[in-house]
Coordinates of N, CA and C in Angstrom, one line a residue:
M1 N 39.1 -86.3 151.0 CA 39.4 -85.1 150.2 C 39.8 -84.0 151.1
I2 N 40.7 -83.2 150.6 CA 41.1 -82.0 151.3 C 40.3 -80.8 150.7
R3 N 39.5 -80.2 151.6 CA 38.7 -79.1 151.2 C 39.4 -77.8 151.3
L4 N 39.5 -77.1 150.2 CA 40.4 -75.9 150.0 C 39.6 -74.6 149.7
L5 N 39.9 -73.6 150.5 CA 39.4 -72.2 150.2 C 40.5 -71.5 149.5
L6 N 40.2 -70.7 148.4 CA 41.2 -70.0 147.6 C 40.8 -68.5 147.6
A7 N 41.7 -67.7 148.1 CA 41.5 -66.2 148.1 C 42.6 -65.6 147.2
E8 N 42.2 -65.0 146.1 CA 43.1 -64.4 145.1 C 42.3 -63.3 144.4
D9 N 42.8 -62.1 144.3 CA 42.0 -61.0 143.8 C 42.1 -61.0 142.2
Q10 N 43.1 -61.6 141.6 CA 43.1 -61.6 140.1 C 42.3 -62.8 139.6
G11 N 41.2 -62.5 138.9 CA 40.3 -63.6 138.5 C 40.9 -64.7 137.7
M12 N 41.8 -64.3 136.8 CA 42.4 -65.3 135.9 C 43.3 -66.2 136.7
M13 N 44.1 -65.7 137.6 CA 45.0 -66.4 138.5 C 44.2 -67.3 139.4
R14 N 43.1 -66.8 140.0 CA 42.3 -67.6 140.9 C 41.7 -68.8 140.1
G15 N 41.2 -68.5 138.9 CA 40.6 -69.6 138.1 C 41.6 -70.7 137.7
A16 N 42.8 -70.2 137.4 CA 43.9 -71.2 137.0 C 44.3 -72.0 138.2
L17 N 44.4 -71.4 139.3 CA 44.8 -72.1 140.6 C 43.7 -73.1 140.9
A18 N 42.5 -72.7 140.9 CA 41.4 -73.6 141.2 C 41.3 -74.8 140.3
L19 N 41.6 -74.5 139.0 CA 41.5 -75.6 138.0 C 42.7 -76.6 138.2
L20 N 43.9 -76.0 138.4 CA 45.1 -76.9 138.5 C 45.0 -77.7 139.8
L21 N 44.6 -77.1 140.9 CA 44.6 -77.8 142.2 C 43.4 -78.8 142.2
G22 N 42.3 -78.4 141.5 CA 41.2 -79.3 141.4 C 41.5 -80.6 140.6
L23 N 42.5 -80.6 139.8 CA 43.0 -81.8 139.1 C 43.6 -82.8 140.0
E24 N 44.1 -82.3 141.2 CA 44.7 -83.3 142.1 C 43.6 -84.2 142.6
P25 N 44.0 -85.5 142.8 CA 42.9 -86.5 143.1 C 42.4 -86.3 144.5
D26 N 43.1 -85.6 145.4 CA 42.7 -85.5 146.8 C 42.4 -84.1 147.3
I27 N 42.3 -83.2 146.3 CA 42.0 -81.8 146.6 C 40.7 -81.3 146.0
E28 N 39.8 -80.7 146.7 CA 38.6 -80.1 146.2 C 38.5 -78.7 146.6
V29 N 38.4 -77.8 145.6 CA 38.3 -76.3 145.9 C 36.8 -76.1 146.2
V30 N 36.5 -75.8 147.5 CA 35.1 -75.6 148.0 C 34.7 -74.2 148.0
A31 N 35.6 -73.2 147.9 CA 35.3 -71.8 147.9 C 36.3 -71.0 147.3
Q32 N 35.9 -70.0 146.5 CA 36.9 -69.0 145.9 C 36.4 -67.6 146.1
V33 N 37.3 -66.8 146.6 CA 36.9 -65.4 146.9 C 38.0 -64.4 146.3
G34 N 37.6 -63.2 146.0 CA 38.5 -62.2 145.4 C 38.8 -61.1 146.3
A35 N 38.3 -61.1 147.6 CA 38.5 -60.0 148.5 C 38.8 -60.5 149.9
G36 N 39.6 -59.8 150.7 CA 39.9 -60.3 152.0 C 38.8 -60.3 153.0
D37 N 37.8 -59.4 152.8 CA 36.7 -59.4 153.8 C 35.6 -60.5 153.4
E38 N 35.9 -61.2 152.3 CA 35.0 -62.4 152.0 C 35.5 -63.7 152.5
I39 N 36.8 -63.7 153.0 CA 37.4 -64.9 153.4 C 36.7 -65.6 154.6
L40 N 36.5 -64.9 155.7 CA 35.8 -65.5 156.9 C 34.4 -66.0 156.6
P41 N 33.5 -65.2 156.0 CA 32.2 -65.7 155.7 C 32.2 -67.0 154.8
A42 N 33.2 -67.0 153.8 CA 33.3 -68.2 152.9 C 33.8 -69.4 153.7
A43 N 34.7 -69.1 154.6 CA 35.3 -70.2 155.4 C 34.2 -70.8 156.4
L44 N 33.4 -69.9 157.0 CA 32.4 -70.3 157.9 C 31.3 -71.1 157.2
A45 N 31.0 -70.8 155.9 CA 30.0 -71.5 155.1 C 30.5 -72.8 154.5
A46 N 31.8 -72.8 154.1 CA 32.3 -74.0 153.3 C 33.0 -75.0 154.2
G47 N 33.5 -74.5 155.4 CA 34.3 -75.4 156.2 C 35.5 -76.0 155.6
P48 N 36.4 -75.2 155.1 CA 37.6 -75.8 154.4 C 38.6 -76.3 155.4
D49 N 39.5 -77.2 155.0 CA 40.6 -77.8 155.8 C 41.8 -76.9 155.7
V50 N 42.0 -76.3 154.5 CA 43.1 -75.4 154.2 C 42.6 -74.2 153.5
A51 N 43.1 -73.0 153.9 CA 42.8 -71.7 153.2 C 44.1 -71.2 152.5
L52 N 44.0 -71.1 151.2 CA 45.2 -70.6 150.5 C 44.9 -69.1 150.2
L53 N 45.7 -68.2 150.9 CA 45.4 -66.8 150.8 C 46.5 -66.0 150.2
D54 N 46.2 -65.1 149.3 CA 47.1 -64.0 148.8 C 47.2 -63.0 149.9
I55 N 48.3 -62.2 150.0 CA 48.4 -61.2 151.0 C 47.7 -59.9 150.6
E56 N 48.0 -59.4 149.4 CA 47.4 -58.1 149.0 C 46.1 -58.3 148.3
L57 N 45.0 -58.1 149.2 CA 43.6 -58.3 148.7 C 42.8 -57.1 149.0
P58 N 41.8 -56.7 148.2 CA 41.0 -55.6 148.5 C 40.1 -56.0 149.8
G59 N 39.7 -55.0 150.5 CA 38.9 -55.2 151.7 C 39.7 -55.4 152.9
R60 N 40.5 -56.4 153.0 CA 41.5 -56.6 154.1 C 42.6 -57.5 153.6
S61 N 43.7 -57.5 154.2 CA 44.9 -58.3 153.8 C 44.7 -59.7 154.2
G62 N 45.4 -60.6 153.4 CA 45.4 -62.0 153.7 C 46.0 -62.3 155.1
L63 N 46.9 -61.4 155.6 CA 47.5 -61.6 156.9 C 46.5 -61.3 158.0
D64 N 45.7 -60.3 157.8 CA 44.6 -60.0 158.8 C 43.6 -61.1 158.8
A65 N 43.2 -61.6 157.6 CA 42.3 -62.7 157.5 C 42.8 -64.0 158.1
A66 N 44.1 -64.2 158.0 CA 44.7 -65.4 158.6 C 44.5 -65.4 160.1
A67 N 44.7 -64.2 160.7 CA 44.6 -64.1 162.2 C 43.1 -64.3 162.6
E68 N 42.2 -63.8 161.8 CA 40.8 -64.0 162.0 C 40.4 -65.5 161.9
L69 N 40.9 -66.2 160.9 CA 40.6 -67.6 160.7 C 41.1 -68.4 161.9
R70 N 42.3 -68.0 162.4 CA 42.9 -68.8 163.5 C 41.9 -68.8 164.7
E71 N 41.3 -67.6 164.9 CA 40.3 -67.5 166.1 C 39.0 -68.1 165.8
R72 N 38.4 -67.9 164.6 CA 37.0 -68.3 164.3 C 36.9 -69.7 163.7
C73 N 38.0 -70.1 163.0 CA 38.0 -71.5 162.3 C 39.3 -72.2 162.7
P74 N 39.5 -72.5 163.9 CA 40.8 -73.1 164.3 C 41.2 -74.4 163.6
G75 N 40.2 -75.1 163.1 CA 40.5 -76.3 162.3 C 41.1 -76.1 160.9
C76 N 41.0 -74.9 160.5 CA 41.4 -74.5 159.1 C 42.9 -74.1 159.1
K77 N 43.8 -74.8 158.4 CA 45.2 -74.4 158.2 C 45.3 -73.3 157.2
V78 N 46.2 -72.3 157.4 CA 46.4 -71.2 156.5 C 47.7 -71.3 155.8
L79 N 47.7 -71.2 154.4 CA 48.9 -71.2 153.6 C 48.9 -69.9 152.8
I80 N 49.9 -69.1 153.1 CA 50.0 -67.8 152.4 C 50.7 -68.0 151.0
L81 N 50.1 -67.5 150.0 CA 50.7 -67.6 148.6 C 50.8 -66.2 148.1
T82 N 52.0 -65.7 147.8 CA 52.1 -64.3 147.5 C 53.1 -64.1 146.3
T83 N 52.9 -63.0 145.6 CA 53.9 -62.5 144.6 C 55.1 -61.9 145.3
F84 N 54.9 -61.3 146.5 CA 55.9 -60.5 147.1 C 56.6 -61.3 148.3
G85 N 57.8 -61.8 148.0 CA 58.5 -62.5 149.0 C 59.3 -61.6 150.0
R86 N 58.5 -60.8 150.8 CA 59.2 -59.8 151.7 C 59.4 -60.5 153.0
P87 N 60.6 -60.3 153.6 CA 60.8 -60.9 154.9 C 59.8 -60.5 156.0
G88 N 59.4 -59.3 156.0 CA 58.5 -58.8 157.1 C 57.1 -59.5 156.9
Y89 N 56.7 -59.8 155.7 CA 55.5 -60.5 155.4 C 55.5 -61.9 156.1
L90 N 56.7 -62.6 155.9 CA 56.8 -63.9 156.4 C 56.6 -63.9 158.0
R91 N 57.3 -63.0 158.6 CA 57.2 -62.9 160.1 C 55.8 -62.6 160.5
R92 N 55.1 -61.7 159.8 CA 53.8 -61.3 160.2 C 52.8 -62.5 159.9
A93 N 53.1 -63.3 158.9 CA 52.2 -64.4 158.5 C 52.3 -65.5 159.7
M94 N 53.5 -65.7 160.1 CA 53.7 -66.7 161.2 C 53.1 -66.2 162.5
E95 N 53.2 -64.9 162.8 CA 52.5 -64.3 164.0 C 51.0 -64.4 163.9
A96 N 50.5 -64.4 162.6 CA 49.0 -64.5 162.4 C 48.6 -65.9 162.5
G97 N 49.5 -66.9 162.6 CA 49.1 -68.3 162.7 C 49.2 -69.1 161.4
A98 N 49.8 -68.5 160.4 CA 49.9 -69.2 159.1 C 50.8 -70.5 159.3
A99 N 50.4 -71.5 158.6 CA 51.2 -72.8 158.7 C 52.2 -72.9 157.5
G100 N 52.1 -72.0 156.5 CA 53.0 -72.0 155.4 C 53.0 -70.7 154.7
F101 N 54.1 -70.5 153.9 CA 54.3 -69.2 153.2 C 55.1 -69.6 151.9
L102 N 54.5 -69.4 150.8 CA 55.1 -69.7 149.5 C 55.0 -68.5 148.5
V103 N 56.0 -68.4 147.6 CA 55.8 -67.3 146.6 C 55.3 -68.0 145.3
K104 N 54.6 -67.2 144.5 CA 53.8 -67.7 143.4 C 54.6 -68.3 142.2
D105 N 55.9 -68.1 142.2 CA 56.6 -68.6 141.0 C 57.0 -70.0 141.0
G106 N 56.5 -70.8 142.1 CA 56.9 -72.2 142.1 C 55.9 -73.1 141.3
P107 N 56.3 -74.3 141.0 CA 55.4 -75.2 140.3 C 54.1 -75.6 141.1
V108 N 53.0 -75.9 140.4 CA 51.8 -76.2 141.1 C 51.9 -77.5 141.9
E109 N 52.8 -78.5 141.4 CA 53.0 -79.7 142.2 C 53.5 -79.4 143.6
E110 N 54.4 -78.4 143.7 CA 54.9 -78.0 145.0 C 53.8 -77.4 145.9
L111 N 52.9 -76.6 145.2 CA 51.8 -76.0 146.0 C 50.9 -77.1 146.5
A112 N 50.5 -78.1 145.7 CA 49.7 -79.2 146.1 C 50.3 -80.0 147.2
A113 N 51.6 -80.2 147.1 CA 52.3 -80.9 148.2 C 52.3 -80.1 149.5
A114 N 52.5 -78.7 149.3 CA 52.4 -77.9 150.5 C 51.1 -77.9 151.2
V115 N 50.0 -78.0 150.4 CA 48.6 -78.1 151.0 C 48.5 -79.3 151.8
R116 N 49.0 -80.4 151.3 CA 49.0 -81.7 152.0 C 49.8 -81.6 153.3
R117 N 51.0 -81.0 153.2 CA 51.9 -81.0 154.3 C 51.4 -80.1 155.5
V118 N 50.8 -78.9 155.2 CA 50.3 -78.1 156.2 C 49.1 -78.8 156.9
L119 N 48.3 -79.5 156.1 CA 47.2 -80.3 156.7 C 47.7 -81.4 157.6
A120 N 48.9 -81.9 157.3 CA 49.5 -83.0 158.2 C 50.2 -82.4 159.4
G121 N 50.1 -81.1 159.5 CA 50.7 -80.5 160.7 C 52.1 -79.9 160.5
E122 N 52.6 -79.9 159.3 CA 54.0 -79.4 159.1 C 53.9 -77.9 158.8
T123 N 55.0 -77.2 158.9 CA 55.1 -75.8 158.6 C 55.9 -75.8 157.3
V124 N 55.4 -75.1 156.2 CA 56.1 -75.1 154.9 C 56.4 -73.6 154.6
I125 N 57.7 -73.4 154.4 CA 58.2 -72.0 154.1 C 59.2 -72.0 153.0
D126 N 59.0 -71.1 152.0 CA 59.9 -71.0 150.9 C 61.3 -70.8 151.5
P127 N 62.3 -71.6 151.2 CA 63.6 -71.6 151.9 C 64.4 -70.3 151.7
A128 N 64.3 -69.7 150.5 CA 65.1 -68.4 150.3 C 64.5 -67.3 151.1
L129 N 63.1 -67.3 151.3 CA 62.5 -66.3 152.1 C 62.7 -66.5 153.5
A130 N 62.8 -67.7 154.0 CA 63.1 -68.0 155.4 C 64.5 -67.5 155.7
A131 N 65.5 -67.7 154.9 CA 66.8 -67.1 155.1 C 66.8 -65.6 155.1
A132 N 66.1 -65.0 154.2 CA 66.0 -63.5 154.1 C 65.4 -63.0 155.4
A133 N 64.3 -63.6 155.9 CA 63.6 -63.2 157.1 C 64.5 -63.2 158.3
L134 N 65.3 -64.3 158.4 CA 66.2 -64.4 159.5 C 67.2 -63.4 159.5
S135 N 67.8 -63.0 158.4 CA 68.8 -62.0 158.3 C 68.3 -60.6 158.5
A136 N 67.0 -60.4 158.1 CA 66.4 -59.1 158.2 C 66.0 -58.7 159.6
G137 N 65.7 -59.7 160.4 CA 65.3 -59.4 161.8 C 63.8 -58.9 161.9
P138 N 63.3 -58.7 163.1 CA 61.9 -58.3 163.2 C 61.7 -56.8 162.8
S139 N 60.5 -56.5 162.6 CA 60.1 -55.1 162.3 C 60.4 -54.2 163.5
P140 N 61.0 -53.0 163.3 CA 61.3 -52.1 164.4 C 60.1 -51.3 164.7
L141 N 59.0 -51.3 163.9 CA 57.8 -50.5 164.2 C 56.9 -51.1 165.2
T142 N 56.4 -50.2 166.1 CA 55.4 -50.7 167.1 C 54.1 -50.8 166.3
A143 N 53.1 -51.4 166.9 CA 51.8 -51.6 166.3 C 51.2 -50.2 166.0
R144 N 51.3 -49.3 166.9 CA 50.7 -48.0 166.7 C 51.5 -47.2 165.6
E145 N 52.8 -47.3 165.5 CA 53.5 -46.7 164.4 C 53.1 -47.3 163.1
R146 N 52.9 -48.6 163.1 CA 52.4 -49.2 161.9 C 51.0 -48.7 161.5
D147 N 50.1 -48.6 162.5 CA 48.8 -48.0 162.2 C 48.8 -46.6 161.6
A148 N 49.7 -45.8 162.2 CA 49.8 -44.4 161.8 C 50.4 -44.3 160.3
L149 N 51.4 -45.2 160.0 CA 51.9 -45.2 158.6 C 50.9 -45.7 157.7
T150 N 50.1 -46.7 158.0 CA 49.1 -47.3 157.2 C 48.0 -46.2 156.9
A151 N 47.6 -45.5 157.9 CA 46.6 -44.4 157.7 C 47.2 -43.3 156.9
A152 N 48.5 -43.1 156.9 CA 49.1 -42.0 156.1 C 49.3 -42.4 154.7
A153 N 49.2 -43.7 154.3 CA 49.6 -44.2 153.0 C 48.8 -43.5 151.9
D154 N 47.5 -43.1 152.2 CA 46.7 -42.5 151.1 C 46.9 -41.0 151.1
G155 N 47.9 -40.4 151.8 CA 48.1 -39.0 151.7 C 47.3 -38.2 152.8
A156 N 46.7 -38.9 153.7 CA 45.8 -38.3 154.7 C 46.7 -37.2 155.5
T157 N 46.0 -36.2 156.0 CA 46.6 -35.2 156.9 C 46.8 -35.8 158.3
V158 N 47.6 -35.1 159.1 CA 47.7 -35.5 160.5 C 46.4 -35.5 161.2
A159 N 45.6 -34.5 160.9 CA 44.2 -34.4 161.5 C 43.3 -35.5 161.1
D160 N 43.4 -35.9 159.8 CA 42.6 -37.1 159.3 C 43.0 -38.4 160.1
I161 N 44.4 -38.6 160.1 CA 44.9 -39.8 160.8 C 44.5 -39.8 162.3
A162 N 44.6 -38.7 162.9 CA 44.2 -38.6 164.3 C 42.7 -39.0 164.5
A163 N 41.9 -38.5 163.7 CA 40.4 -38.8 163.8 C 40.2 -40.3 163.5
R164 N 40.9 -40.8 162.5 CA 40.7 -42.2 162.1 C 41.2 -43.2 163.2
L165 N 42.3 -42.8 163.9 CA 42.8 -43.7 164.9 C 42.4 -43.3 166.3
H166 N 41.6 -42.3 166.5 CA 41.1 -41.8 167.8 C 42.3 -41.4 168.7
L167 N 43.2 -40.6 168.1 CA 44.4 -40.2 168.9 C 44.5 -38.7 168.7
S168 N 45.3 -38.0 169.6 CA 45.5 -36.6 169.4 C 46.5 -36.4 168.2
E169 N 46.5 -35.2 167.7 CA 47.4 -34.9 166.5 C 48.8 -35.0 167.0
S170 N 49.1 -34.5 168.2 CA 50.5 -34.6 168.6 C 51.0 -36.0 168.8
T171 N 50.1 -36.9 169.2 CA 50.5 -38.3 169.3 C 50.8 -38.9 168.0
V172 N 49.9 -38.6 167.0 CA 50.1 -39.1 165.6 C 51.4 -38.6 165.1
R173 N 51.7 -37.3 165.3 CA 53.0 -36.7 164.8 C 54.2 -37.5 165.4
N174 N 54.1 -37.8 166.7 CA 55.1 -38.6 167.4 C 55.3 -39.9 166.8
Y175 N 54.2 -40.6 166.5 CA 54.3 -42.0 165.9 C 54.9 -41.9 164.5
L176 N 54.5 -40.9 163.7 CA 55.0 -40.8 162.3 C 56.5 -40.4 162.4
S177 N 56.8 -39.5 163.3 CA 58.2 -39.1 163.4 C 59.1 -40.3 163.8
A178 N 58.6 -41.2 164.7 CA 59.4 -42.4 165.2 C 59.5 -43.3 164.0
A179 N 58.4 -43.5 163.2 CA 58.5 -44.4 162.1 C 59.4 -43.9 161.0
I180 N 59.5 -42.6 160.8 CA 60.4 -42.0 159.8 C 61.8 -42.3 160.2
G181 N 62.1 -42.1 161.5 CA 63.4 -42.3 162.1 C 63.8 -43.8 162.0
K182 N 62.9 -44.7 162.3 CA 63.2 -46.1 162.3 C 63.4 -46.7 160.8
T183 N 62.8 -46.0 159.9 CA 62.9 -46.5 158.5 C 64.1 -45.8 157.8
G184 N 64.7 -44.8 158.5 CA 65.8 -44.0 157.9 C 65.4 -43.2 156.7
T185 N 64.2 -42.7 156.7 CA 63.6 -41.9 155.5 C 63.5 -40.5 155.9
R186 N 63.0 -39.6 154.9 CA 62.9 -38.2 155.2 C 61.5 -37.7 155.5
N187 N 60.5 -38.5 155.0 CA 59.2 -38.0 155.3 C 58.2 -39.2 155.4
R188 N 57.0 -39.0 155.7 CA 56.1 -40.1 155.9 C 55.8 -41.0 154.7
M189 N 55.7 -40.4 153.5 CA 55.5 -41.2 152.3 C 56.7 -42.1 152.0
E190 N 57.9 -41.6 152.2 CA 59.1 -42.4 152.0 C 59.1 -43.5 153.1
A191 N 58.6 -43.2 154.3 CA 58.6 -44.2 155.3 C 57.5 -45.3 155.0
V192 N 56.4 -44.9 154.4 CA 55.4 -45.9 154.0 C 56.0 -46.8 152.9
R193 N 56.7 -46.2 151.9 CA 57.3 -47.0 150.9 C 58.3 -48.0 151.4
A194 N 59.2 -47.5 152.3 CA 60.2 -48.3 152.9 C 59.7 -49.5 153.7
A195 N 58.6 -49.1 154.5 CA 58.0 -50.2 155.3 C 57.3 -51.2 154.5
R196 N 56.7 -50.8 153.4 CA 56.0 -51.7 152.5 C 57.0 -52.7 151.8
Q197 N 58.2 -52.1 151.4 CA 59.2 -52.9 150.7 C 59.7 -54.0 151.7
Q198 N 59.8 -53.7 153.0 CA 60.2 -54.7 153.9 C 59.1 -55.7 154.4
G199 N 57.9 -55.3 154.0 CA 56.8 -56.2 154.4 C 56.3 -55.9 155.8
W200 N 56.6 -54.7 156.3 CA 56.2 -54.3 157.7 C 54.8 -53.8 157.7
L201 N 54.3 -53.3 156.6 CA 52.9 -52.8 156.5 C 52.0 -53.8 155.8

């Protein structure tokens, strides 16, 4: 049996996925969580073979959790399943060690097949998304510019961001300015929106 961990914040979707995948003769859903910070504890407790993770989760993103799983549970393969097929997300998922990346609008048979394939050592990527990611290229933002934009997303002031990231205010201004320039936007909130649309945040 393939032991599967499922992380999805929408209860109905999580329940439906667990039910449908549980009908497969060789798949057993051993853990279900609704938040990103619950993934690692659940994985350590249940010992899944494959973790099926949504990206946008409360607590922490599925991408951050994927990187954590790679370090703490190296035997667990990660398959990202998301509503948002953004090229930047695919690149970040692969960098985090994910073995697969699918969008949620596919049939459940494809998802079950993808679970089996990643466990067999294959990489499974939605073909349209793979093509889009190749044409989009890598994110132009540095890790620190990404941190500054992420911290700015809730409307925080430069002083708040500086305190949160343990940086000087002038350094934060430089990072935000660079991010605004690289995203071709006029202000930090536009830069946050643009970076999110590309999947860079």
